[in-house]
Every structure is written in structure tokens, then in C-alpha cells.
Short mmCIF file of C-alpha atoms in Angstrom, two decimals:
data_model
loop_
_atom_site.label_atom_id
_atom_site.label_comp_id
_atom_site.label_asym_id
_atom_site.label_seq_id
_atom_site.Cartn_x
_atom_site.Cartn_y
_atom_site.Cartn_z
CA MET A 1 111.30 -2.00 -30.79
CA THR A 2 112.90 1.08 -28.98
CA GLU A 3 110.66 4.04 -28.38
CA TYR A 4 112.09 7.46 -27.29
CA ARG A 5 109.68 9.55 -25.17
CA ARG A 6 109.36 13.31 -25.63
CA GLY A 7 109.91 15.72 -22.82
CA SER A 8 112.61 13.91 -20.85
CA ALA A 9 115.76 15.50 -22.34
CA SER A 10 116.07 18.25 -19.86
CA THR A 11 115.76 15.73 -17.01
CA ILE A 12 118.52 13.66 -18.31
CA ALA A 13 120.73 16.72 -19.03
CA SER A 14 120.09 18.28 -15.52
CA SER A 15 120.88 14.93 -13.74
CA THR A 16 124.25 14.63 -15.43
CA SER A 17 126.95 16.94 -13.75
CA ASP A 18 129.71 16.13 -16.15
CA ALA A 19 128.99 15.72 -19.93
CA SER A 20 132.34 14.38 -20.50
CA THR A 21 131.60 11.21 -18.46
CA ILE A 22 128.46 10.34 -20.59
CA SER A 23 129.19 7.60 -23.10
CA SER A 24 128.91 8.18 -26.79
CA ASP A 25 125.66 6.30 -27.08
CA CYS A 26 124.13 8.26 -24.19
CA GLN A 27 125.16 11.55 -25.83
CA ILE A 28 123.36 10.59 -29.03
CA THR A 29 120.31 9.52 -26.97
CA VAL A 30 120.19 13.00 -25.26
CA ARG A 31 120.60 14.81 -28.65
CA LEU A 32 117.72 12.76 -30.14
CA LEU A 33 115.51 13.54 -27.19
CA GLU A 34 116.20 17.14 -27.31
CA LEU A 35 115.25 17.08 -31.09
CA MET A 36 111.95 15.34 -30.30
CA HIS A 37 111.19 17.78 -27.49
CA LYS A 38 111.91 20.72 -29.92
CA THR A 39 110.07 19.41 -32.99
CA GLU A 40 107.35 17.26 -31.35
CA TYR A 41 108.31 14.51 -33.73
CA GLU A 42 107.99 10.80 -32.72
CA LEU A 43 111.02 8.63 -32.85
CA VAL A 44 110.82 4.93 -33.00
CA GLN A 45 113.58 2.28 -33.71
CA GLU A 46 112.56 -1.21 -35.24
CA ASN A 47 113.57 -3.61 -38.01
CA GLY A 48 116.98 -2.06 -38.69
CA GLN A 49 115.81 1.50 -38.94
CA ARG A 50 114.97 4.57 -36.87
CA ARG A 51 111.98 6.46 -37.92
CA LEU A 52 111.42 10.14 -37.00
CA THR A 53 107.87 10.86 -37.91
CA ALA A 54 105.95 14.20 -37.92
CA PRO A 55 102.68 14.28 -35.81
CA GLU A 56 100.37 14.92 -38.88
CA LEU A 57 101.66 11.80 -40.72
CA THR A 58 98.82 9.30 -40.68
CA LYS A 59 98.28 6.08 -42.61
CA GLU A 60 95.78 7.72 -44.94
CA HIS A 61 98.11 10.68 -45.36
CA ARG A 62 100.91 8.43 -46.35
CA GLU A 63 98.93 6.67 -49.08
CA ARG A 64 98.09 9.97 -50.67
CA ILE A 65 101.67 11.17 -51.05
CA LYS A 66 103.24 8.31 -52.96
CA GLY A 67 106.32 9.29 -54.97
CA SER A 68 107.43 11.91 -52.35
CA GLU A 69 110.34 9.96 -50.89
CA VAL A 70 114.08 10.83 -51.46
CA PHE A 71 117.00 8.40 -51.05
CA LEU A 72 119.88 9.93 -49.33
CA GLY A 73 123.42 8.14 -49.83
CA ARG A 74 127.02 8.61 -48.84
CA LEU A 75 126.10 9.90 -45.39
CA PRO A 76 128.78 9.93 -42.79
CA ARG A 77 128.42 6.99 -40.35
CA ASP A 78 128.29 9.36 -37.32
CA CYS A 79 125.63 11.64 -38.93
CA TYR A 80 122.38 11.41 -37.05
CA GLU A 81 118.86 12.93 -37.20
CA ASP A 82 119.72 15.99 -35.31
CA GLU A 83 122.30 17.13 -38.03
CA LEU A 84 120.22 15.71 -41.11
CA MET A 85 116.81 17.40 -40.12
CA PRO A 86 117.86 21.05 -40.41
CA VAL A 87 119.39 20.37 -43.83
CA LEU A 88 116.51 18.41 -45.25
CA GLU A 89 113.93 20.98 -44.07
CA ARG A 90 115.39 23.68 -46.30
CA ALA A 91 113.48 22.04 -49.23
CA GLY A 92 110.02 21.93 -47.39
CA ARG A 93 107.96 20.17 -44.78
CA LEU A 94 109.65 16.88 -43.85
CA LEU A 95 107.15 14.26 -42.76
CA GLU A 96 109.49 11.36 -41.99
CA LEU A 97 113.14 10.58 -41.76
CA ARG A 98 114.22 6.85 -41.84
CA LEU A 99 117.93 6.27 -40.96
CA MET A 100 119.13 2.76 -41.74
CA LEU A 101 121.04 1.08 -38.86
CA ASP A 102 123.19 -2.08 -38.64
CA PHE A 103 122.98 -4.63 -35.93
CA SER A 104 125.42 -2.68 -33.65
CA GLY A 105 123.01 0.35 -33.84
CA THR A 106 125.53 2.48 -35.90
CA THR A 107 124.20 4.06 -39.24
CA ARG A 108 124.72 2.29 -42.59
CA GLY A 109 125.29 5.57 -44.39
CA TYR A 110 122.08 6.05 -46.16
CA ALA A 111 118.47 7.21 -45.23
CA PHE A 112 114.92 7.99 -46.74
CA ALA A 113 113.28 11.30 -46.41
CA LEU A 114 109.55 11.59 -46.98
CA TYR A 115 108.24 15.11 -48.00
CA GLN A 116 104.78 16.59 -48.11
CA ASP A 117 104.44 16.08 -51.87
CA ALA A 118 106.22 15.03 -54.97
CA LYS A 119 107.12 18.53 -55.99
CA THR A 120 108.92 19.13 -52.69
CA ALA A 121 110.72 15.87 -53.09
CA ARG A 122 112.02 17.01 -56.56
CA LYS A 123 113.20 20.20 -55.18
CA ALA A 124 114.99 18.29 -52.33
CA VAL A 125 116.85 16.14 -54.87
CA THR A 126 117.92 19.23 -56.86
CA MET A 127 119.20 20.90 -53.56
CA LEU A 128 120.75 17.95 -51.83
CA ASP A 129 122.46 15.94 -54.66
CA GLY A 130 126.17 16.74 -54.21
CA TYR A 131 125.52 18.99 -51.13
CA HIS A 132 128.48 19.12 -48.68
CA ILE A 133 126.94 18.15 -45.53
CA ARG A 134 130.38 18.51 -43.96
CA PRO A 135 133.40 20.14 -45.51
CA GLY A 136 134.66 17.82 -48.31
CA HIS A 137 131.86 15.22 -47.69
CA PRO A 138 129.13 15.58 -50.57
CA ILE A 139 126.02 13.31 -50.17
CA GLY A 140 123.85 11.87 -52.91
CA ALA A 141 120.07 12.30 -53.42
CA VAL A 142 117.68 10.68 -55.80
CA LYS A 143 113.96 10.09 -56.00
CA SER A 144 113.22 6.73 -54.27
CA VAL A 145 111.40 4.13 -56.26
CA ASP A 146 108.45 3.06 -54.26
CA ASN A 147 108.76 -0.64 -55.15
CA CYS A 148 105.60 -2.41 -53.99
CA ARG A 149 105.95 -5.46 -56.23
CA LEU A 150 107.53 -8.76 -55.66
CA PHE A 151 108.46 -11.43 -58.20
CA PHE A 152 107.52 -15.11 -57.57
CA GLY A 153 109.27 -17.49 -59.93
CA GLY A 154 108.71 -21.32 -60.32
CA VAL A 155 105.00 -21.24 -59.42
CA PRO A 156 102.64 -24.03 -60.54
CA LYS A 157 101.48 -23.27 -64.07
CA ASP A 158 97.92 -24.73 -63.54
CA LYS A 159 96.84 -22.25 -60.89
CA SER A 160 94.64 -19.19 -61.40
CA LYS A 161 94.95 -15.67 -60.11
CA GLU A 162 92.16 -16.35 -57.46
CA GLU A 163 93.90 -19.49 -56.23
CA PHE A 164 97.15 -17.51 -55.85
CA MET A 165 95.44 -14.74 -54.01
CA GLU A 166 93.86 -17.09 -51.52
CA GLU A 167 97.00 -19.06 -50.86
CA LEU A 168 99.41 -16.08 -50.56
CA SER A 169 96.96 -14.24 -48.35
CA LYS A 170 97.46 -16.89 -45.79
CA LEU A 171 101.19 -16.06 -45.73
CA MET A 172 101.35 -12.41 -45.83
CA ASP A 173 99.39 -9.15 -45.45
CA GLY A 174 98.83 -6.19 -47.68
CA ILE A 175 98.33 -7.85 -51.05
CA VAL A 176 96.54 -5.58 -53.38
CA ASP A 177 96.71 -7.45 -56.70
CA ILE A 178 98.42 -10.34 -58.62
CA TYR A 179 99.70 -10.00 -62.09
CA LEU A 180 99.56 -13.37 -63.85
CA TYR A 181 100.43 -13.89 -67.57
CA PRO A 182 98.76 -16.65 -69.57
CA ASN A 183 100.79 -19.15 -71.63
CA ALA A 184 100.76 -18.16 -75.39
CA GLN A 185 99.86 -21.65 -76.46
CA ASP A 186 97.38 -22.64 -73.74
CA LYS A 187 95.52 -19.72 -72.02
CA THR A 188 94.38 -22.13 -69.18
CA LEU A 189 98.06 -22.27 -68.02
CA ASN A 190 100.16 -19.39 -66.61
CA ARG A 191 103.93 -18.79 -67.61
CA GLY A 192 105.27 -20.10 -64.31
CA PHE A 193 105.78 -16.79 -62.63
CA ILE A 194 103.60 -14.06 -61.12
CA PHE A 195 104.04 -10.40 -59.76
CA VAL A 196 102.41 -9.65 -56.42
CA GLU A 197 101.53 -6.00 -55.75
CA PHE A 198 101.28 -4.74 -52.11
CA LYS A 199 99.60 -1.69 -50.70
CA ASP A 200 102.96 -0.04 -49.90
CA HIS A 201 106.66 -0.62 -49.95
CA ARG A 202 106.76 -1.49 -46.34
CA SER A 203 104.26 -4.40 -46.70
CA ALA A 204 106.32 -5.67 -49.63
CA ALA A 205 109.59 -5.34 -47.76
CA MET A 206 108.10 -7.26 -44.72
CA ALA A 207 106.75 -10.00 -47.02
CA ARG A 208 110.09 -10.41 -48.71
CA ARG A 209 111.96 -10.46 -45.31
CA LYS A 210 109.54 -13.17 -44.18
CA LEU A 211 109.86 -15.32 -47.37
CA ILE A 212 113.49 -14.83 -48.26
CA PRO A 213 115.41 -16.80 -45.53
CA GLY A 214 113.95 -20.24 -46.16
CA ARG A 215 112.26 -22.27 -48.83
CA VAL A 216 108.90 -21.00 -50.01
CA LEU A 217 106.52 -23.83 -50.93
CA LEU A 218 103.26 -23.28 -52.88
CA TRP A 219 101.37 -26.53 -53.48
CA ASP A 220 104.59 -28.44 -52.99
CA HIS A 221 106.53 -26.24 -55.53
CA GLU A 222 109.63 -24.57 -54.39
CA VAL A 223 109.24 -20.75 -55.39
CA ALA A 224 111.85 -18.00 -55.73
CA VAL A 225 110.97 -14.66 -54.27
CA ASP A 226 112.57 -11.29 -54.83
CA TRP A 227 112.02 -7.72 -55.82
CA ALA A 228 110.44 -7.14 -59.20
CA ASP A 229 112.76 -5.17 -61.38
CA PRO A 230 111.77 -1.51 -61.79
CA GLU A 231 110.20 -0.68 -65.09
CA PRO A 232 112.76 -0.46 -67.86
CA GLY A 233 113.80 2.80 -69.50
CA GLU A 234 115.01 6.08 -68.27
CA PRO A 235 113.07 7.86 -65.40
CA VAL A 236 110.51 10.44 -66.62
CA ASP A 237 109.66 13.58 -64.69
CA GLU A 238 106.27 13.48 -62.99
CA ASP A 239 105.26 16.81 -64.61
CA ILE A 240 105.62 15.12 -68.04
CA MET A 241 103.81 12.04 -67.01
CA GLU A 242 100.79 14.13 -65.99
CA ASN A 243 100.45 15.32 -69.42
CA VAL A 244 100.65 11.86 -71.17
CA THR A 245 97.68 11.06 -73.44
CA ALA A 246 98.66 7.50 -74.41
CA LEU A 247 97.81 4.22 -72.70
CA PHE A 248 100.10 1.22 -72.55
CA VAL A 249 98.23 -2.13 -72.82
CA ARG A 250 100.09 -5.40 -71.91
CA ASN A 251 99.40 -9.04 -72.01
CA LEU A 252 97.44 -9.05 -75.29
CA ALA A 253 97.15 -12.21 -77.46
CA MET A 254 99.99 -12.44 -80.06
CA ASN A 255 97.49 -13.09 -82.79
CA MET A 256 94.97 -10.39 -81.94
CA PRO A 257 94.63 -8.02 -84.81
CA GLN A 258 95.26 -4.29 -84.23
CA GLN A 259 91.74 -3.51 -85.57
CA LYS A 260 90.14 -5.89 -83.12
CA ILE A 261 91.69 -3.94 -80.21
CA ARG A 262 90.50 -0.66 -81.66
CA GLU A 263 86.98 -1.98 -81.94
CA ILE A 264 86.96 -3.38 -78.29
CA PHE A 265 88.26 0.01 -76.86
CA GLN A 266 85.88 2.20 -78.94
CA ARG A 267 82.80 -0.12 -78.27
CA THR A 268 83.57 -0.30 -74.45
CA THR A 269 84.32 3.34 -73.96
CA ASN A 270 82.54 5.14 -76.82
CA ILE A 271 85.53 7.41 -77.16
CA PRO A 272 87.39 7.90 -80.53
CA ILE A 273 91.09 6.63 -80.72
CA LEU A 274 93.56 9.06 -82.27
CA LYS A 275 96.19 6.53 -83.02
CA LEU A 276 96.77 2.88 -82.04
CA LYS A 277 99.94 0.61 -82.55
CA LYS A 278 100.21 -3.01 -81.54
CA ILE A 279 103.55 -4.73 -81.14
CA ASN A 280 103.61 -8.38 -80.25
CA HIS A 281 101.69 -8.77 -76.91
CA PHE A 282 101.39 -5.10 -76.11
CA ALA A 283 99.87 -2.02 -77.69
CA PHE A 284 99.89 1.95 -77.31
CA VAL A 285 96.52 3.62 -77.57
CA HIS A 286 96.59 7.46 -78.06
CA TYR A 287 93.86 9.90 -77.42
CA GLU A 288 93.27 13.52 -78.20
CA SER A 289 93.42 14.78 -74.60
CA ARG A 290 94.43 13.69 -71.06
CA GLU A 291 90.79 13.85 -69.87
CA LEU A 292 89.75 11.47 -72.49
CA ALA A 293 92.59 9.10 -71.76
CA GLU A 294 91.78 9.19 -68.01
CA LYS A 295 88.14 8.39 -68.75
CA VAL A 296 89.29 5.32 -70.81
CA MET A 297 91.61 4.23 -68.07
CA GLN A 298 88.76 4.38 -65.55
CA ILE A 299 86.42 2.43 -67.65
CA MET A 300 88.79 -0.22 -68.93
CA THR A 301 90.35 -0.99 -65.44
CA GLN A 302 87.20 -1.18 -63.43
CA PRO A 303 86.28 -4.73 -61.97
CA GLY A 304 84.37 -6.96 -64.51
CA SER A 305 85.57 -4.91 -67.54
CA ILE A 306 86.89 -6.92 -70.61
CA ALA A 307 90.37 -5.91 -69.48
CA ASP A 308 89.83 -7.42 -66.14
CA LEU A 309 88.37 -10.59 -67.68
CA GLU A 310 91.12 -10.99 -70.34
CA GLN A 311 93.87 -10.02 -67.67
CA TRP A 312 95.11 -7.05 -69.66
CA GLU A 313 97.40 -4.69 -67.78
CA ILE A 314 96.72 -1.10 -68.63
CA CYS A 315 98.85 1.88 -67.43
CA TRP A 316 100.21 5.17 -68.64
CA ALA A 317 102.71 5.15 -71.50
CA LYS A 318 106.18 6.43 -70.72
CA PRO A 319 107.57 9.05 -73.13
CA ILE A 320 111.00 7.99 -74.56
CA GLY A 321 114.05 9.38 -72.94
CA PRO A 322 117.15 11.16 -74.52
CA ILE A 323 118.98 8.06 -75.45
CA LYS A 324 115.97 6.50 -77.36
CA GLN A 325 115.09 9.89 -78.74
CA ALA A 326 118.59 10.29 -80.26
CA GLU A 327 118.45 6.69 -81.58
CA ARG A 328 115.11 7.38 -83.18
CA GLN A 329 116.42 10.63 -84.82
CA ARG A 330 119.46 8.73 -86.00
CA CYS A 331 117.37 6.16 -87.73
CA ILE A 332 115.25 8.95 -89.34
CA ASN A 333 118.40 10.78 -90.66
CA GLU A 334 119.88 7.57 -91.96
CA ALA A 335 116.69 6.83 -93.86
CA ILE A 336 116.58 10.30 -95.16
CA SER A 337 120.25 10.14 -96.15
CA GLU A 338 119.80 6.81 -97.87
CA SER A 339 116.80 8.11 -99.77
CA ARG A 340 118.52 11.24 -100.93
CA HIS A 341 121.59 9.19 -101.97
CA GLN A 342 119.40 7.05 -104.11
CA LYS A 343 117.70 10.06 -105.67
CA ASP A 344 121.13 11.69 -106.31
CA VAL A 345 122.40 8.65 -108.11
CA LYS A 346 119.41 8.89 -110.60
CA VAL A 347 119.91 12.58 -111.02
CA LYS A 348 123.67 12.14 -111.77
CA LYS A 349 122.94 10.07 -114.80
CA ILE A 350 120.97 13.03 -116.39
CA VAL A 351 122.85 16.09 -115.17
CA LYS A 352 125.71 16.91 -112.86
CA LYS A 353 124.77 19.26 -109.98
CA PRO A 354 127.71 21.00 -108.27
CA TYR A 355 125.88 21.61 -105.03
CA LEU A 356 125.71 17.78 -104.13
CA LYS A 357 129.05 17.87 -102.38
CA THR A 358 127.90 20.65 -100.20
CA GLU A 359 124.80 18.77 -99.35
CA GLU A 360 126.78 15.61 -98.55
CA LEU A 361 129.05 17.67 -96.36
CA ASN A 362 126.13 18.98 -94.41
CA GLN A 363 124.86 15.46 -93.89
CA HIS A 364 128.25 14.44 -92.65
CA TYR A 365 128.27 17.29 -90.10
CA ALA A 366 124.78 16.45 -89.07
CA GLN A 367 125.84 12.75 -88.62
CA GLU A 368 128.89 13.87 -86.38
CA ALA A 369 126.66 16.01 -84.27
CA LEU A 370 124.40 13.08 -83.51
CA ASP A 371 127.36 10.84 -82.70
CA LEU A 372 128.65 13.60 -80.44
CA GLN A 373 125.25 13.60 -78.72
CA TYR A 374 125.54 9.95 -77.91
CA VAL A 375 129.03 10.18 -76.62
CA THR A 376 128.14 13.24 -74.44
CA ILE A 377 125.23 11.46 -72.81
CA LEU A 378 127.39 8.54 -71.81
CA THR A 379 130.46 10.57 -70.71
CA ASP A 380 128.23 12.80 -68.67
CA PHE A 381 126.51 9.88 -66.99
CA VAL A 382 129.83 8.12 -66.17
CA ALA A 383 131.33 11.40 -64.87
CA LYS A 384 128.38 11.96 -62.54
CA THR A 385 127.58 8.55 -61.21
CA LEU A 386 130.98 6.88 -61.25
CA GLN A 387 133.25 9.79 -61.09
CA ALA A 388 135.20 8.32 -63.89
CA MET A 389 136.19 8.91 -67.68
CA CYS A 390 135.48 7.17 -70.85
CA SER A 391 137.79 6.33 -73.84
CA PHE A 392 136.50 5.13 -77.20
CA GLU A 393 138.36 3.01 -79.76
CA CYS A 394 137.17 1.82 -83.12
CA LEU A 395 138.50 -1.63 -84.33
CA THR A 396 138.08 -3.34 -87.80
CA SER A 397 136.40 -6.72 -87.80
CA SER A 398 137.33 -9.22 -90.63
CA GLN A 399 134.69 -11.82 -89.97
CA PRO A 400 131.99 -10.58 -90.33
CA PRO A 401 133.48 -7.52 -92.14
CA GLY A 402 132.74 -4.17 -90.50
CA PHE A 403 133.73 -2.01 -87.42
CA ILE A 404 133.41 -2.59 -83.68
CA HIS A 405 133.94 0.06 -80.92
CA LYS A 406 135.49 -0.66 -77.58
CA ILE A 407 134.59 1.54 -74.64
CA THR A 408 136.80 1.67 -71.55
CA ILE A 409 136.01 3.43 -68.23
CA PHE A 410 138.96 4.54 -65.96
CA ARG A 411 138.85 6.09 -62.45
CA ASP A 412 142.07 7.25 -60.89
CA ASN A 413 143.94 5.51 -63.79
CA ILE A 414 142.43 2.19 -62.71
CA LEU A 415 140.30 0.32 -65.32
CA ILE A 416 136.92 -0.40 -63.86
CA PHE A 417 134.87 -1.44 -66.91
CA GLU A 418 135.41 -2.44 -70.55
CA ASP A 419 132.85 -3.48 -73.14
CA PHE A 420 132.37 -3.72 -76.78
CA GLY A 421 129.46 -3.11 -79.23
CA THR A 422 128.50 -5.40 -82.06
CA VAL A 423 129.96 -5.40 -85.55
CA GLN A 424 128.30 -2.69 -87.69
CA PRO A 425 128.83 -1.77 -91.36
CA THR A 426 129.99 1.88 -90.57
CA LYS A 427 132.04 3.48 -87.83
CA GLN A 428 129.15 5.85 -86.98
CA GLN A 429 126.80 2.81 -86.43
CA SER A 430 129.43 0.92 -84.42
CA LEU A 431 129.90 3.90 -82.08
CA ASN A 432 126.11 4.41 -81.69
CA CYS A 433 125.65 0.62 -80.89
CA ALA A 434 128.54 0.45 -78.41
CA VAL A 435 127.38 3.49 -76.50
CA SER A 436 123.87 2.39 -76.36
CA ILE A 437 124.90 -1.08 -74.93
CA VAL A 438 127.24 0.34 -72.36
CA TYR A 439 124.79 3.11 -71.27
CA GLN A 440 122.13 0.52 -70.66
CA LYS A 441 124.39 -1.63 -68.66
CA LEU A 442 125.71 1.05 -66.35
CA LYS A 443 122.25 2.68 -66.04
CA SER A 444 120.68 -0.72 -65.00
CA ALA A 445 123.44 -1.37 -62.46
CA TYR A 446 123.06 2.22 -61.14
CA GLU A 447 119.31 2.02 -60.71
CA TYR A 448 119.52 -1.45 -59.07
CA ASN A 449 122.05 -0.21 -56.47
CA VAL A 450 120.41 3.22 -55.87
CA TYR A 451 116.76 2.27 -55.99
CA HIS A 452 116.97 -1.22 -54.34
CA HIS A 453 119.60 0.11 -51.85
CA MET A 454 121.51 -3.24 -52.02
CA TYR A 455 124.79 -1.44 -51.47
CA PRO A 456 124.24 1.44 -49.10
CA SER A 457 127.73 3.27 -49.03
CA PRO A 458 129.49 4.40 -50.81
CA ILE A 459 127.39 4.12 -53.91
CA VAL A 460 130.03 4.80 -56.56
CA ASN A 461 132.35 2.05 -55.26
CA ASP A 462 129.53 -0.47 -55.14
CA ILE A 463 128.49 0.37 -58.73
CA SER A 464 132.16 0.09 -59.94
CA ALA A 465 132.52 -3.37 -58.26
CA GLN A 466 129.26 -4.47 -60.12
CA MET A 467 130.66 -3.01 -63.32
CA MET A 468 133.79 -5.20 -62.97
CA HIS A 469 131.48 -8.27 -62.16
CA LEU A 470 129.66 -7.59 -65.45
CA ASN A 471 132.99 -7.19 -67.18
CA VAL A 472 134.14 -10.66 -66.19
CA SER A 473 130.84 -12.45 -66.81
CA ASP A 474 130.35 -11.04 -70.34
CA ASP A 475 131.74 -13.60 -72.82
CA ARG A 476 130.16 -11.89 -75.79
CA SER A 477 132.62 -9.06 -75.92
CA ASN A 478 135.54 -11.43 -75.89
CA GLN A 479 134.10 -13.41 -78.74
CA GLN A 480 133.63 -10.36 -80.84
CA LEU A 481 137.14 -9.13 -80.06
CA SER A 482 138.60 -12.32 -81.33
CA ASN A 483 136.99 -11.57 -84.68
CA ALA A 484 138.26 -8.15 -84.87
CA TYR A 485 141.45 -7.11 -86.84
#
């Protein structure tokens, strides 16, 4: 670990008569020492990163400001803290800057900036994403996912949560909780995998770094360890999440009736449920206000509660994003259209109404507007994240009969991605299906690269490479294309 001491910059500078004779590394050191002397921040280099930390940032303070970190990508390799800090501070108080380094000590082109609160972090993302830190050199900025969870696969199925906690605590520090899901047929067994929650991202990263290089054995079972995937779906703004009044309950028994869940919640909390919907092994429980939902969350998640005993996982439900919203509206419109069509057929047998053609025309325009909304969401996403363009082509399928859409993505006249939807009875449904499939693939690849920081710089090229890998490995599209025409 390298630690830079404050107050020695002037001494170093004065003892050097000719700055041109100082090596590049020494010049950087002098600049960093001057920055520390000016800001009174502490600078420490360890574990492949250099941390510039504000004096007021304590361990307790850090735990209170979760969700306040921003990921910065596409940074110049010779861009250091003294150049970054003045730019980052325009959004608000910067508590910590972590610059990633390679083995030679040069930067890896990305960093993490921790702000005083989540609101300031959102402001920083708006200000810095696309900001030209140097002429012709825009940088990328997104909210950093504070992933504190690791996935352990291939674990013994006959072990309990308490046994896993005891055994894993011998190997690593900072474990907060372990999520274990019982087997659907035999509740005394688990499903062969667990999720381990740590107190912070740093603890999870250190545990992963310790376990990844060699084989991990638990009770003579070889176990695979990696980051747990971020929660699926589009990211939701924190201001919206603060007003959510519904709870998401996971790990329910498949055969548990919906009414039984309602009775358990109301009997345990004595708070009326506004609406409840159970789907397979999870359920959504809606309440009249945020205050009531918070009270239920507190009661149901406390140690010794029925949720704890039954190993239910309870968290805030995430509102649906624009893609899902458009898909839901599309289904509603299709149902309305079909219902009106059936009604119109019955009416035509009795009397002809001249305004039916106008109504059908309006429905057609509404359908085209929804299709355009799908296409716009995808094209905007591709343009922003991949700096590329989309093309759409509708093909006719003979077996099974119907339509299938091909979506191709180009950048600088080079094909970087191509995929197909599934066969659908109408062209509109075919377009909707293809756009949804491609959008989810691209978005998953983008979130994996940005949030897990597997490919530091440049982000766009790394995602493009992953897209081409997806393209090669997807046999489904080739099979469907062979049935087209």
C-alpha cells in the first residue's frame, strides 16, 4: 500500500531546480501532493486503485450514503485526480474518488466518484455524461450499482442457512445475510445455489478476489463463485422508488393459495391490503400509503417473523419501465380492438354503419403510433450507448406461417449485431417481439459491462464486441431464418 503524505509538495518542488529533469512519474507525484495539500484529502494506493478521500468520510458515514456513487468511463489514460476533481466538484461535495490502475501504475480509463448523497450523484450523472473533459474527448457517467451480493453455485443441497453462515464466515468477513431457496419438492433441501450478501461492495469484492483464483471447496463440493446478476428490468429513479406502496414477496410455495398469503399478512400486521396478486412463487402486495407499506415491511422482516421462518424475501416492488409499459398498453389495445371487432361483426349483420371505416382507420393509426414508440426506444438506446444505427426488415415465414422481423445494427458501415424475433401472426406483433428481444439483449450486455466494469475503456467497443459474441452464439435466429420465405 502506497500512502502519500500531506504538506510535502512545497519541499519537493523547492528542492528541484529544473522541472524538466523530473521524470513523468515524479511530476505526477508532485501534482498529487499539491492537490492533497490544497484540499486536505487523504490519498492511498492499494489493490489496483488509488483513493482520494475527504476528511469527513468515516465508515459510519459511508454506510449511510449508499447509492451515491457514480461510475466514470472513457477517461483519458493520462487523466489523474488533479484534473478530475475540479470537474467532479461542480455537481456537489465529492467525498471520495477511486481511480482504477493497472499493474504498471497507469490508469485503466475509468473511476468511481462518491458524492454526499444520492441526489447529488444523479445531478453529477446528468452533468458529466457526454461531458468533454478535453476537446473532442467526451466521458461517460452512470450511477454505479453497489453490488454487495455474490452467487455460489454447486453447493451441497442438504445444508441449511445456519450451516452456510458458519462455514463461510470462516473464509471471509463482512457477511450480512445468506439467501437460500428450498427445493420445490422437498423443503428440507436447497436448490443447489445460494446468494451471499455483504455489508458493502468492498467486502464482496475482496471476498470474490480471494475465492476466484482457485477451487472453492465447501464440504468437499467444488463451488463456483461470481457476482450475482443485478436485478432484472430497467433502472428506476430513486425519487419514484421512494413513493412505491407495493411489496414484492419472493420464495413462496408454488401451491400456496393467494387467499392464504392475504390472511397471513393481515393477521401478522393488522393492516388491510389494498390488492394482492400471486404469480408462481412470488407475489405483489399493495397498500394504501407508503407509511402503511413501510410498517408492514418492518414487521414482516424482523427476526423471528413468519417471513424469516419461511425464508421469504421481501423488498420494494419496482415500477415497470417504458418498454414494459408500452408492451402492456399494446396488449390492452389489442384486446380492445379484438373486442370491438367482434362487436362490429354482430352489428353488421343487423345494420350497416358508415363510421366503422373511420374507427378502423383510427385504430390503425394508434397501432402505428405504438409501433413507432417501440422502434424509437430501441433506436435511441442504440444511438446513445453504441453510437450506431438500426435497420428493420420484415420477412415472411412459411412454416409456421406468419411474419418475422430482422433487426441489424451498423456502426461506421460495419455490421456489429444482427438478430431476429419469433414468428408472429401479424407484422405489428412481429416488430414488437423483435424489438423487445433485441432491446433486452443489448440492455443486459450494457448493464453488465457498465455496472460490473468488466471492460473499462472504451465502453462502446467492449459492448460491441460482446454483441458480436452474442450474434455468433445464438442458433435460434438461424433456425428461424431457415423457416422464413
